[in-house]
Amino acid sequence: MKTVLITGGSSGIGFEISKYFARGGYTILWVSLLAEELETAKTALQKEFFNTSVETLTLDLAQSASAQKVYDWVKSNNWNVDVLINNAGFGTYGFANDIAFEKEVAMIQLNVMNVFKMTRLFLKDMLAKNAGTIINISSNTSFQPVPKMAAYAATKSFVKHYSESLIEELKALKSKVQVIVVCPAAIKNTPFKNAAKMEKVKTFEGLVATTKEEVAKDVWNGFRKGKSVILSGSKLRRLIWLNSLLPHSVVQFLLRRELSEK
Ligand SMILES: NC(=O)c1ccc[n+]([C@@H]2O[C@H](COP(=O)([O-])OP(=O)(O)OC[C@H]3O[C@@H](n4cnc5c(N)ncnc54)[C@H](OP(=O)(O)O)[C@@H]3O)[C@@H](O)[C@H]2O)c1
């Protein structure tokens, strides 16, 4: 029986991805912030996949000691994590100076430091066994600077660059351990939009917008096919080539439109 550990697995794309792993026969470990949401999500998942074992841990992953606590939780239960999905994350929106400072510090702790620490802790064991996969959820905001999402885009650039460097290192080491980085476009139907105070922002109905169902399918298919970088959804895949061809000023003009409010 294989095991997947998904941070933020109890909502949004984390929950949708969990369904594929449940169907694939995996035991599921979730770590999220809200205890009640974890319980509700567990009930919902097991209603659909009644044979699936789901273990949950309520933890604020934006705290600096949390990655170690997750690792200790896994070790004390003698679980073997075959797949780690660093998915928990949130965004902030607005001019940099208008966003609450502490909120962005917490975001950097979660989106960057927690991903880094979880990767380091679990990669060590995977390398020792020469087996395992780490899937890091980045974003299409990692491709270029994103005014009004300056800090968020920078956190996702860290995730993309760090993951891509690890992918190259693992190739050089001829390791069977796999690192995958996922870059979804704006997702219409997850709580992310409201949490980031982006309810009125056009991007969620914009040029490349996608859904949690499409992202989960892309992640599962990419994982099964052994992909390293997963661009998610289909509209993003069709238009991404424009990003490198268009002048910076045109890309920024399009971004300003996408990130403006209705
Ligand atoms: N939505 C988009 O447009 C979009 C686009 C590209 C990339 N992404 C990335 O996709 C990932 C998932 O986002 P989503 O769209 O599925 O939104 P979501 O439903 O809000 O998922 C975020 C998850 O992270 C967890 N989380 C947030 N803060 C946490 C904390 N301090 N400690 C522990 N867990 C915490 C949440 O748990 P609780 O619910 O318990 O708080 C939730 O399960 C994020 O990394 C996001 O940056 C999203």
PDB file of C-alpha atoms and ligand atoms in Angstrom:
ATOM      1  CA  MET A   1       0.000   0.000   0.000  1.00  0.00           C
ATOM      2  CA  LYS A   2       1.495   3.358  -1.066  1.00  0.00           C
ATOM      3  CA  THR A   3       1.158   6.577   0.907  1.00  0.00           C
ATOM      4  CA  VAL A   4       0.775  10.185  -0.224  1.00  0.00           C
ATOM      5  CA  LEU A   5       1.241  13.153   2.126  1.00  0.00           C
ATOM      6  CA  ILE A   6      -0.595  16.240   0.906  1.00  0.00           C
ATOM      7  CA  THR A   7      -0.345  19.587   2.694  1.00  0.00           C
ATOM      8  CA  GLY A   8      -3.581  21.532   2.309  1.00  0.00           C
ATOM      9  CA  GLY A   9      -5.263  18.347   1.087  1.00  0.00           C
ATOM     10  CA  SER A  10      -8.600  19.143   2.680  1.00  0.00           C
ATOM     11  CA  SER A  11      -9.676  21.827   0.219  1.00  0.00           C
ATOM     12  CA  GLY A  12      -9.259  23.180  -3.319  1.00  0.00           C
ATOM     13  CA  ILE A  13      -6.865  21.403  -5.657  1.00  0.00           C
ATOM     14  CA  GLY A  14      -5.374  19.400  -2.757  1.00  0.00           C
ATOM     15  CA  PHE A  15      -8.745  17.723  -2.198  1.00  0.00           C
ATOM     16  CA  GLU A  16      -9.269  17.081  -5.926  1.00  0.00           C
ATOM     17  CA  ILE A  17      -5.775  15.596  -6.266  1.00  0.00           C
ATOM     18  CA  SER A  18      -6.524  13.391  -3.238  1.00  0.00           C
ATOM     19  CA  LYS A  19      -9.399  11.772  -5.151  1.00  0.00           C
ATOM     20  CA  TYR A  20      -7.004  10.516  -7.844  1.00  0.00           C
ATOM     21  CA  PHE A  21      -4.630   9.082  -5.241  1.00  0.00           C
ATOM     22  CA  ALA A  22      -7.557   7.492  -3.383  1.00  0.00           C
ATOM     23  CA  ARG A  23      -8.684   5.876  -6.646  1.00  0.00           C
ATOM     24  CA  GLY A  24      -5.079   4.738  -7.144  1.00  0.00           C
ATOM     25  CA  GLY A  25      -5.189   2.862  -3.819  1.00  0.00           C
ATOM     26  CA  TYR A  26      -2.968   5.222  -1.786  1.00  0.00           C
ATOM     27  CA  THR A  27      -3.244   5.832   1.943  1.00  0.00           C
ATOM     28  CA  ILE A  28      -3.725   9.560   2.372  1.00  0.00           C
ATOM     29  CA  LEU A  29      -2.085  11.842   4.952  1.00  0.00           C
ATOM     30  CA  TRP A  30      -3.364  15.417   5.141  1.00  0.00           C
ATOM     31  CA  VAL A  31      -1.950  18.385   7.034  1.00  0.00           C
ATOM     32  CA  SER A  32      -4.066  21.547   7.044  1.00  0.00           C
ATOM     33  CA  LEU A  33      -4.882  24.484   9.279  1.00  0.00           C
ATOM     34  CA  LEU A  34      -8.563  23.970  10.078  1.00  0.00           C
ATOM     35  CA  ALA A  35      -9.569  20.896  12.130  1.00  0.00           C
ATOM     36  CA  GLU A  36     -13.236  21.078  11.194  1.00  0.00           C
ATOM     37  CA  GLU A  37     -12.486  21.311   7.490  1.00  0.00           C
ATOM     38  CA  LEU A  38     -10.152  18.310   7.755  1.00  0.00           C
ATOM     39  CA  GLU A  39     -12.936  16.247   9.349  1.00  0.00           C
ATOM     40  CA  THR A  40     -15.570  17.328   6.796  1.00  0.00           C
ATOM     41  CA  ALA A  41     -13.220  16.636   3.899  1.00  0.00           C
ATOM     42  CA  LYS A  42     -12.248  13.235   5.304  1.00  0.00           C
ATOM     43  CA  THR A  43     -15.918  12.247   5.570  1.00  0.00           C
ATOM     44  CA  ALA A  44     -16.554  13.448   2.005  1.00  0.00           C
ATOM     45  CA  LEU A  45     -13.565  11.583   0.569  1.00  0.00           C
ATOM     46  CA  GLN A  46     -14.345   8.353   2.379  1.00  0.00           C
ATOM     47  CA  LYS A  47     -17.966   8.556   1.251  1.00  0.00           C
ATOM     48  CA  GLU A  48     -16.703   8.305  -2.333  1.00  0.00           C
ATOM     49  CA  PHE A  49     -13.722   6.014  -1.640  1.00  0.00           C
ATOM     50  CA  PHE A  50     -14.797   4.012   1.382  1.00  0.00           C
ATOM     51  CA  ASN A  51     -11.706   1.777   1.447  1.00  0.00           C
ATOM     52  CA  THR A  52      -9.313   4.716   1.578  1.00  0.00           C
ATOM     53  CA  SER A  53      -7.457   5.302   4.809  1.00  0.00           C
ATOM     54  CA  VAL A  54      -7.134   9.036   5.611  1.00  0.00           C
ATOM     55  CA  GLU A  55      -4.983  10.330   8.499  1.00  0.00           C
ATOM     56  CA  THR A  56      -5.065  14.010   9.402  1.00  0.00           C
ATOM     57  CA  LEU A  57      -2.931  16.502  11.299  1.00  0.00           C
ATOM     58  CA  THR A  58      -4.095  19.998  12.189  1.00  0.00           C
ATOM     59  CA  LEU A  59      -1.134  22.345  12.076  1.00  0.00           C
ATOM     60  CA  ASP A  60      -0.236  25.892  11.118  1.00  0.00           C
ATOM     61  CA  LEU A  61       2.424  25.226   8.511  1.00  0.00           C
ATOM     62  CA  ALA A  62       3.414  28.898   8.529  1.00  0.00           C
ATOM     63  CA  GLN A  63       5.123  28.297  11.904  1.00  0.00           C
ATOM     64  CA  SER A  64       8.838  27.637  11.608  1.00  0.00           C
ATOM     65  CA  ALA A  65       8.802  24.352  13.589  1.00  0.00           C
ATOM     66  CA  SER A  66       5.897  22.820  11.650  1.00  0.00           C
ATOM     67  CA  ALA A  67       7.758  20.920   8.925  1.00  0.00           C
ATOM     68  CA  GLN A  68       9.723  19.039  11.597  1.00  0.00           C
ATOM     69  CA  LYS A  69       6.437  18.324  13.454  1.00  0.00           C
ATOM     70  CA  VAL A  70       4.946  16.827  10.284  1.00  0.00           C
ATOM     71  CA  TYR A  71       8.049  14.701   9.756  1.00  0.00           C
ATOM     72  CA  ASP A  72       7.968  13.526  13.404  1.00  0.00           C
ATOM     73  CA  TRP A  73       4.232  12.685  13.076  1.00  0.00           C
ATOM     74  CA  VAL A  74       4.994  10.526  10.030  1.00  0.00           C
ATOM     75  CA  LYS A  75       7.972   8.818  11.683  1.00  0.00           C
ATOM     76  CA  SER A  76       6.184   8.146  14.994  1.00  0.00           C
ATOM     77  CA  ASN A  77       3.460   6.325  13.057  1.00  0.00           C
ATOM     78  CA  ASN A  78       5.955   4.350  10.969  1.00  0.00           C
ATOM     79  CA  TRP A  79       4.455   5.592   7.734  1.00  0.00           C
ATOM     80  CA  ASN A  80       6.532   5.576   4.595  1.00  0.00           C
ATOM     81  CA  VAL A  81       5.790   8.589   2.399  1.00  0.00           C
ATOM     82  CA  ASP A  82       6.004   7.552  -1.256  1.00  0.00           C
ATOM     83  CA  VAL A  83       4.686  10.850  -2.558  1.00  0.00           C
ATOM     84  CA  LEU A  84       4.887  14.252  -0.850  1.00  0.00           C
ATOM     85  CA  ILE A  85       2.745  17.034  -2.295  1.00  0.00           C
ATOM     86  CA  ASN A  86       3.671  20.496  -1.019  1.00  0.00           C
ATOM     87  CA  ASN A  87       0.387  22.165  -1.874  1.00  0.00           C
ATOM     88  CA  ALA A  88      -0.635  24.344   1.114  1.00  0.00           C
ATOM     89  CA  GLY A  89      -0.253  27.984   0.238  1.00  0.00           C
ATOM     90  CA  PHE A  90      -2.081  31.278   0.005  1.00  0.00           C
ATOM     91  CA  GLY A  91      -1.791  34.539  -1.870  1.00  0.00           C
ATOM     92  CA  THR A  92      -1.975  38.262  -1.232  1.00  0.00           C
ATOM     93  CA  TYR A  93      -3.183  40.929  -3.644  1.00  0.00           C
ATOM     94  CA  GLY A  94      -2.719  44.708  -3.878  1.00  0.00           C
ATOM     95  CA  PHE A  95       0.043  47.291  -3.990  1.00  0.00           C
ATOM     96  CA  ALA A  96       2.900  45.992  -1.861  1.00  0.00           C
ATOM     97  CA  ASN A  97       2.780  48.804   0.652  1.00  0.00           C
ATOM     98  CA  ASP A  98      -0.963  48.362   1.242  1.00  0.00           C
ATOM     99  CA  ILE A  99      -0.815  44.664   2.179  1.00  0.00           C
ATOM    100  CA  ALA A 100      -0.509  43.799   5.884  1.00  0.00           C
ATOM    101  CA  PHE A 101       3.172  43.123   6.554  1.00  0.00           C
ATOM    102  CA  GLU A 102       2.559  40.185   8.938  1.00  0.00           C
ATOM    103  CA  LYS A 103       0.260  38.511   6.409  1.00  0.00           C
ATOM    104  CA  GLU A 104       2.994  38.496   3.775  1.00  0.00           C
ATOM    105  CA  VAL A 105       5.602  37.264   6.257  1.00  0.00           C
ATOM    106  CA  ALA A 106       3.272  34.335   7.075  1.00  0.00           C
ATOM    107  CA  MET A 107       2.777  33.711   3.356  1.00  0.00           C
ATOM    108  CA  ILE A 108       6.531  33.586   2.764  1.00  0.00           C
ATOM    109  CA  GLN A 109       6.890  31.206   5.730  1.00  0.00           C
ATOM    110  CA  LEU A 110       4.236  28.897   4.272  1.00  0.00           C
ATOM    111  CA  ASN A 111       4.843  29.150   0.520  1.00  0.00           C
ATOM    112  CA  VAL A 112       8.655  29.181   0.711  1.00  0.00           C
ATOM    113  CA  MET A 113      10.095  28.064   4.044  1.00  0.00           C
ATOM    114  CA  ASN A 114       7.639  25.245   4.660  1.00  0.00           C
ATOM    115  CA  VAL A 115       8.054  23.897   1.123  1.00  0.00           C
ATOM    116  CA  PHE A 116      11.849  24.103   1.495  1.00  0.00           C
ATOM    117  CA  LYS A 117      11.920  22.393   4.901  1.00  0.00           C
ATOM    118  CA  MET A 118       9.439  19.651   3.961  1.00  0.00           C
ATOM    119  CA  THR A 119      11.416  18.964   0.800  1.00  0.00           C
ATOM    120  CA  ARG A 120      14.712  18.730   2.701  1.00  0.00           C
ATOM    121  CA  LEU A 121      13.278  16.432   5.388  1.00  0.00           C
ATOM    122  CA  PHE A 122      11.547  13.972   3.061  1.00  0.00           C
ATOM    123  CA  LEU A 123      14.101  14.116   0.220  1.00  0.00           C
ATOM    124  CA  LYS A 124      16.772  12.738   2.569  1.00  0.00           C
ATOM    125  CA  ASP A 125      14.738   9.574   3.209  1.00  0.00           C
ATOM    126  CA  MET A 126      13.745   9.212  -0.430  1.00  0.00           C
ATOM    127  CA  LEU A 127      17.378   9.466  -1.548  1.00  0.00           C
ATOM    128  CA  ALA A 128      18.367   6.807   0.973  1.00  0.00           C
ATOM    129  CA  LYS A 129      15.724   4.472  -0.500  1.00  0.00           C
ATOM    130  CA  ASN A 130      16.292   5.689  -4.085  1.00  0.00           C
ATOM    131  CA  ALA A 131      12.517   5.958  -4.451  1.00  0.00           C
ATOM    132  CA  GLY A 132       9.786   8.543  -4.017  1.00  0.00           C
ATOM    133  CA  THR A 133       8.268  11.655  -5.547  1.00  0.00           C
ATOM    134  CA  ILE A 134       7.974  15.229  -4.338  1.00  0.00           C
ATOM    135  CA  ILE A 135       5.371  17.364  -6.109  1.00  0.00           C
ATOM    136  CA  ASN A 136       5.647  21.096  -5.433  1.00  0.00           C
ATOM    137  CA  ILE A 137       2.753  23.363  -6.350  1.00  0.00           C
ATOM    138  CA  SER A 138       3.978  26.613  -7.873  1.00  0.00           C
ATOM    139  CA  SER A 139       1.911  28.847 -10.186  1.00  0.00           C
ATOM    140  CA  ASN A 140       1.968  30.591 -13.548  1.00  0.00           C
ATOM    141  CA  THR A 141       2.783  33.730 -11.528  1.00  0.00           C
ATOM    142  CA  SER A 142       6.289  32.220 -11.274  1.00  0.00           C
ATOM    143  CA  PHE A 143       6.988  32.968 -14.955  1.00  0.00           C
ATOM    144  CA  GLN A 144       7.386  36.751 -14.710  1.00  0.00           C
ATOM    145  CA  PRO A 145       7.118  39.642 -12.245  1.00  0.00           C
ATOM    146  CA  VAL A 146       3.492  40.178 -11.205  1.00  0.00           C
ATOM    147  CA  PRO A 147       2.638  43.665  -9.955  1.00  0.00           C
ATOM    148  CA  LYS A 148      -0.100  43.555  -7.281  1.00  0.00           C
ATOM    149  CA  MET A 149       0.994  40.012  -6.460  1.00  0.00           C
ATOM    150  CA  ALA A 150       4.668  40.883  -6.010  1.00  0.00           C
ATOM    151  CA  ALA A 151       5.466  38.805  -2.931  1.00  0.00           C
ATOM    152  CA  TYR A 152       3.182  35.904  -3.888  1.00  0.00           C
ATOM    153  CA  ALA A 153       4.703  35.627  -7.375  1.00  0.00           C
ATOM    154  CA  ALA A 154       8.174  35.739  -5.818  1.00  0.00           C
ATOM    155  CA  THR A 155       7.291  32.849  -3.477  1.00  0.00           C
ATOM    156  CA  LYS A 156       6.098  30.782  -6.419  1.00  0.00           C
ATOM    157  CA  SER A 157       9.264  31.641  -8.405  1.00  0.00           C
ATOM    158  CA  PHE A 158      11.263  30.234  -5.509  1.00  0.00           C
ATOM    159  CA  VAL A 159       9.244  27.010  -5.642  1.00  0.00           C
ATOM    160  CA  LYS A 160       9.702  26.690  -9.420  1.00  0.00           C
ATOM    161  CA  HIS A 161      13.439  27.489  -9.496  1.00  0.00           C
ATOM    162  CA  TYR A 162      14.254  25.371  -6.460  1.00  0.00           C
ATOM    163  CA  SER A 163      12.290  22.407  -7.834  1.00  0.00           C
ATOM    164  CA  GLU A 164      13.803  22.696 -11.320  1.00  0.00           C
ATOM    165  CA  SER A 165      17.308  22.775  -9.846  1.00  0.00           C
ATOM    166  CA  LEU A 166      16.542  19.653  -7.801  1.00  0.00           C
ATOM    167  CA  ILE A 167      15.222  17.951 -10.942  1.00  0.00           C
ATOM    168  CA  GLU A 168      18.586  18.585 -12.640  1.00  0.00           C
ATOM    169  CA  GLU A 169      20.536  17.415  -9.562  1.00  0.00           C
ATOM    170  CA  LEU A 170      18.547  14.173  -9.418  1.00  0.00           C
ATOM    171  CA  LYS A 171      19.270  13.566 -13.119  1.00  0.00           C
ATOM    172  CA  ALA A 172      22.990  14.117 -12.474  1.00  0.00           C
ATOM    173  CA  LEU A 173      22.848  11.675  -9.553  1.00  0.00           C
ATOM    174  CA  LYS A 174      20.953   9.146 -11.732  1.00  0.00           C
ATOM    175  CA  SER A 175      18.493   8.931  -8.842  1.00  0.00           C
ATOM    176  CA  LYS A 176      15.080   7.307  -9.154  1.00  0.00           C
ATOM    177  CA  VAL A 177      13.674   9.996  -6.844  1.00  0.00           C
ATOM    178  CA  GLN A 178      11.461  12.349  -8.786  1.00  0.00           C
ATOM    179  CA  VAL A 179      10.699  16.030  -8.201  1.00  0.00           C
ATOM    180  CA  ILE A 180       7.785  17.564 -10.090  1.00  0.00           C
ATOM    181  CA  VAL A 181       6.790  21.214 -10.164  1.00  0.00           C
ATOM    182  CA  VAL A 182       3.238  22.183 -11.075  1.00  0.00           C
ATOM    183  CA  CYS A 183       2.370  25.628 -12.450  1.00  0.00           C
ATOM    184  CA  PRO A 184      -1.393  26.087 -12.542  1.00  0.00           C
ATOM    185  CA  ALA A 185      -3.064  29.099 -14.113  1.00  0.00           C
ATOM    186  CA  ALA A 186      -5.659  31.042 -12.069  1.00  0.00           C
ATOM    187  CA  ILE A 187      -8.174  28.535 -10.705  1.00  0.00           C
ATOM    188  CA  LYS A 188     -11.822  29.613 -10.768  1.00  0.00           C
ATOM    189  CA  ASN A 189     -13.299  27.430  -8.078  1.00  0.00           C
ATOM    190  CA  THR A 190     -11.116  27.226  -4.972  1.00  0.00           C
ATOM    191  CA  PRO A 191     -11.196  29.294  -1.738  1.00  0.00           C
ATOM    192  CA  PHE A 192      -7.818  30.814  -2.738  1.00  0.00           C
ATOM    193  CA  LYS A 193      -9.502  33.725  -4.554  1.00  0.00           C
ATOM    194  CA  ASN A 194     -11.470  34.886  -1.503  1.00  0.00           C
ATOM    195  CA  ALA A 195      -8.613  34.241   0.919  1.00  0.00           C
ATOM    196  CA  ALA A 196      -6.417  36.515  -1.222  1.00  0.00           C
ATOM    197  CA  LYS A 197      -9.190  39.156  -1.388  1.00  0.00           C
ATOM    198  CA  MET A 198      -9.323  38.746  -5.174  1.00  0.00           C
ATOM    199  CA  GLU A 199     -13.095  38.229  -5.532  1.00  0.00           C
ATOM    200  CA  LYS A 200     -13.367  40.980  -8.181  1.00  0.00           C
ATOM    201  CA  VAL A 201     -10.140  40.251 -10.067  1.00  0.00           C
ATOM    202  CA  LYS A 202     -10.647  39.331 -13.733  1.00  0.00           C
ATOM    203  CA  THR A 203      -7.925  36.697 -13.957  1.00  0.00           C
ATOM    204  CA  PHE A 204     -10.190  33.948 -12.585  1.00  0.00           C
ATOM    205  CA  GLU A 205     -12.291  34.266 -15.756  1.00  0.00           C
ATOM    206  CA  GLY A 206      -9.311  35.391 -17.829  1.00  0.00           C
ATOM    207  CA  LEU A 207      -7.354  34.154 -20.838  1.00  0.00           C
ATOM    208  CA  VAL A 208      -5.883  31.026 -19.268  1.00  0.00           C
ATOM    209  CA  ALA A 209      -8.126  30.403 -16.235  1.00  0.00           C
ATOM    210  CA  THR A 210      -8.676  26.794 -15.220  1.00  0.00           C
ATOM    211  CA  THR A 211     -10.574  24.704 -12.651  1.00  0.00           C
ATOM    212  CA  LYS A 212      -9.522  22.566  -9.681  1.00  0.00           C
ATOM    213  CA  GLU A 213     -10.772  19.482 -11.549  1.00  0.00           C
ATOM    214  CA  GLU A 214      -8.551  20.202 -14.565  1.00  0.00           C
ATOM    215  CA  VAL A 215      -5.505  20.915 -12.373  1.00  0.00           C
ATOM    216  CA  ALA A 216      -5.976  17.677 -10.409  1.00  0.00           C
ATOM    217  CA  LYS A 217      -6.246  15.695 -13.642  1.00  0.00           C
ATOM    218  CA  ASP A 218      -3.093  17.365 -15.035  1.00  0.00           C
ATOM    219  CA  VAL A 219      -1.192  16.600 -11.809  1.00  0.00           C
ATOM    220  CA  TRP A 220      -2.230  12.943 -11.780  1.00  0.00           C
ATOM    221  CA  ASN A 221      -1.522  12.416 -15.497  1.00  0.00           C
ATOM    222  CA  GLY A 222       1.820  14.235 -15.235  1.00  0.00           C
ATOM    223  CA  PHE A 223       2.780  12.168 -12.181  1.00  0.00           C
ATOM    224  CA  ARG A 224       1.859   8.913 -13.938  1.00  0.00           C
ATOM    225  CA  LYS A 225       3.802   9.890 -17.057  1.00  0.00           C
ATOM    226  CA  GLY A 226       6.881  10.946 -15.055  1.00  0.00           C
ATOM    227  CA  LYS A 227       6.792  14.607 -16.119  1.00  0.00           C
ATOM    228  CA  SER A 228       9.067  17.134 -14.400  1.00  0.00           C
ATOM    229  CA  VAL A 229       7.221  20.379 -15.067  1.00  0.00           C
ATOM    230  CA  ILE A 230       3.441  20.395 -15.335  1.00  0.00           C
ATOM    231  CA  LEU A 231       1.793  23.456 -16.842  1.00  0.00           C
ATOM    232  CA  SER A 232      -1.876  23.283 -15.880  1.00  0.00           C
ATOM    233  CA  GLY A 233      -4.629  23.851 -17.670  1.00  0.00           C
ATOM    234  CA  SER A 234      -5.006  23.439 -21.320  1.00  0.00           C
ATOM    235  CA  LYS A 235      -5.464  27.157 -22.156  1.00  0.00           C
ATOM    236  CA  LEU A 236      -2.206  27.991 -20.378  1.00  0.00           C
ATOM    237  CA  ARG A 237      -0.401  25.253 -22.329  1.00  0.00           C
ATOM    238  CA  ARG A 238      -1.745  26.665 -25.603  1.00  0.00           C
ATOM    239  CA  LEU A 239      -0.686  30.261 -24.855  1.00  0.00           C
ATOM    240  CA  ILE A 240       2.510  29.929 -22.808  1.00  0.00           C
ATOM    241  CA  TRP A 241       4.805  30.235 -25.837  1.00  0.00           C
ATOM    242  CA  LEU A 242       3.608  33.857 -26.202  1.00  0.00           C
ATOM    243  CA  ASN A 243       5.219  34.711 -22.864  1.00  0.00           C
ATOM    244  CA  SER A 244       8.741  34.273 -24.191  1.00  0.00           C
ATOM    245  CA  LEU A 245       8.033  35.898 -27.576  1.00  0.00           C
ATOM    246  CA  LEU A 246       6.194  39.034 -26.500  1.00  0.00           C
ATOM    247  CA  PRO A 247       8.170  42.056 -25.267  1.00  0.00           C
ATOM    248  CA  HIS A 248       8.223  42.525 -21.475  1.00  0.00           C
ATOM    249  CA  SER A 249       6.068  45.673 -21.750  1.00  0.00           C
ATOM    250  CA  VAL A 250       3.318  43.788 -23.636  1.00  0.00           C
ATOM    251  CA  VAL A 251       3.354  40.909 -21.134  1.00  0.00           C
ATOM    252  CA  GLN A 252       3.056  43.451 -18.317  1.00  0.00           C
ATOM    253  CA  PHE A 253       0.189  45.243 -20.131  1.00  0.00           C
ATOM    254  CA  LEU A 254      -1.713  41.952 -20.457  1.00  0.00           C
ATOM    255  CA  LEU A 255      -1.000  41.107 -16.815  1.00  0.00           C
ATOM    256  CA  ARG A 256      -2.298  44.488 -15.643  1.00  0.00           C
ATOM    257  CA  ARG A 257      -5.542  43.761 -17.494  1.00  0.00           C
ATOM    258  CA  GLU A 258      -5.789  40.250 -16.087  1.00  0.00           C
ATOM    259  CA  LEU A 259      -5.167  41.474 -12.548  1.00  0.00           C
ATOM    260  CA  SER A 260      -7.510  44.462 -12.705  1.00  0.00           C
ATOM    261  CA  GLU A 261     -10.871  44.382 -10.952  1.00  0.00           C
ATOM    262  CA  LYS A 262     -14.249  44.033 -12.673  1.00  0.00           C
TER     263      LYS A 262
HETATM  264  N1  LIG B   1      -6.268  29.171  -6.847  1.00  0.00           N
HETATM  265  C1  LIG B   1      -5.418  29.611  -7.755  1.00  0.00           C
HETATM  266  O1  LIG B   1      -5.745  30.458  -8.608  1.00  0.00           O
HETATM  267  C2  LIG B   1      -4.024  29.052  -7.776  1.00  0.00           C
HETATM  268  C3  LIG B   1      -3.260  29.192  -8.937  1.00  0.00           C
HETATM  269  C4  LIG B   1      -1.966  28.683  -8.970  1.00  0.00           C
HETATM  270  C5  LIG B   1      -1.451  28.058  -7.857  1.00  0.00           C
HETATM  271  N2  LIG B   1      -2.205  27.924  -6.732  1.00  0.00           N
HETATM  272  C6  LIG B   1      -1.623  27.266  -5.568  1.00  0.00           C
HETATM  273  O2  LIG B   1      -2.332  26.069  -5.329  1.00  0.00           O
HETATM  274  C7  LIG B   1      -2.210  25.700  -3.960  1.00  0.00           C
HETATM  275  C8  LIG B   1      -3.564  25.310  -3.421  1.00  0.00           C
HETATM  276  O3  LIG B   1      -4.448  26.408  -3.517  1.00  0.00           O
HETATM  277  P1  LIG B   1      -6.013  26.260  -3.827  1.00  0.00           P
HETATM  278  O4  LIG B   1      -6.313  27.110  -4.993  1.00  0.00           O
HETATM  279  O5  LIG B   1      -6.398  24.836  -3.848  1.00  0.00           O
HETATM  280  O6  LIG B   1      -6.626  27.041  -2.569  1.00  0.00           O
HETATM  281  P2  LIG B   1      -7.184  26.555  -1.166  1.00  0.00           P
HETATM  282  O7  LIG B   1      -8.386  25.708  -1.363  1.00  0.00           O
HETATM  283  O8  LIG B   1      -7.313  27.800  -0.370  1.00  0.00           O
HETATM  284  O9  LIG B   1      -6.042  25.612  -0.595  1.00  0.00           O
HETATM  285  C9  LIG B   1      -5.052  26.035   0.267  1.00  0.00           C
HETATM  286  C10 LIG B   1      -4.789  24.943   1.274  1.00  0.00           C
HETATM  287  O10 LIG B   1      -3.670  25.344   2.056  1.00  0.00           O
HETATM  288  C11 LIG B   1      -3.989  25.178   3.425  1.00  0.00           C
HETATM  289  N3  LIG B   1      -3.348  26.190   4.243  1.00  0.00           N
HETATM  290  C12 LIG B   1      -3.401  27.547   4.089  1.00  0.00           C
HETATM  291  N4  LIG B   1      -2.715  28.147   5.075  1.00  0.00           N
HETATM  292  C13 LIG B   1      -2.223  27.149   5.866  1.00  0.00           C
HETATM  293  C14 LIG B   1      -1.436  27.117   7.032  1.00  0.00           C
HETATM  294  N5  LIG B   1      -0.978  28.245   7.596  1.00  0.00           N
HETATM  295  N6  LIG B   1      -1.144  25.931   7.587  1.00  0.00           N
HETATM  296  C15 LIG B   1      -1.600  24.776   7.039  1.00  0.00           C
HETATM  297  N7  LIG B   1      -2.336  24.736   5.921  1.00  0.00           N
HETATM  298  C16 LIG B   1      -2.647  25.911   5.349  1.00  0.00           C
HETATM  299  C17 LIG B   1      -5.476  25.356   3.507  1.00  0.00           C
HETATM  300  O11 LIG B   1      -5.941  24.697   4.683  1.00  0.00           O
HETATM  301  P3  LIG B   1      -7.242  25.222   5.438  1.00  0.00           P
HETATM  302  O12 LIG B   1      -8.324  25.217   4.412  1.00  0.00           O
HETATM  303  O13 LIG B   1      -7.395  24.266   6.555  1.00  0.00           O
HETATM  304  O14 LIG B   1      -6.929  26.628   5.889  1.00  0.00           O
HETATM  305  C18 LIG B   1      -5.964  24.726   2.219  1.00  0.00           C
HETATM  306  O15 LIG B   1      -6.199  23.362   2.414  1.00  0.00           O
HETATM  307  C19 LIG B   1      -1.557  26.889  -3.256  1.00  0.00           C
HETATM  308  O16 LIG B   1      -0.190  26.644  -3.051  1.00  0.00           O
HETATM  309  C20 LIG B   1      -1.741  28.030  -4.255  1.00  0.00           C
HETATM  310  O17 LIG B   1      -0.737  29.015  -4.127  1.00  0.00           O
HETATM  311  C21 LIG B   1      -3.488  28.394  -6.669  1.00  0.00           C
END
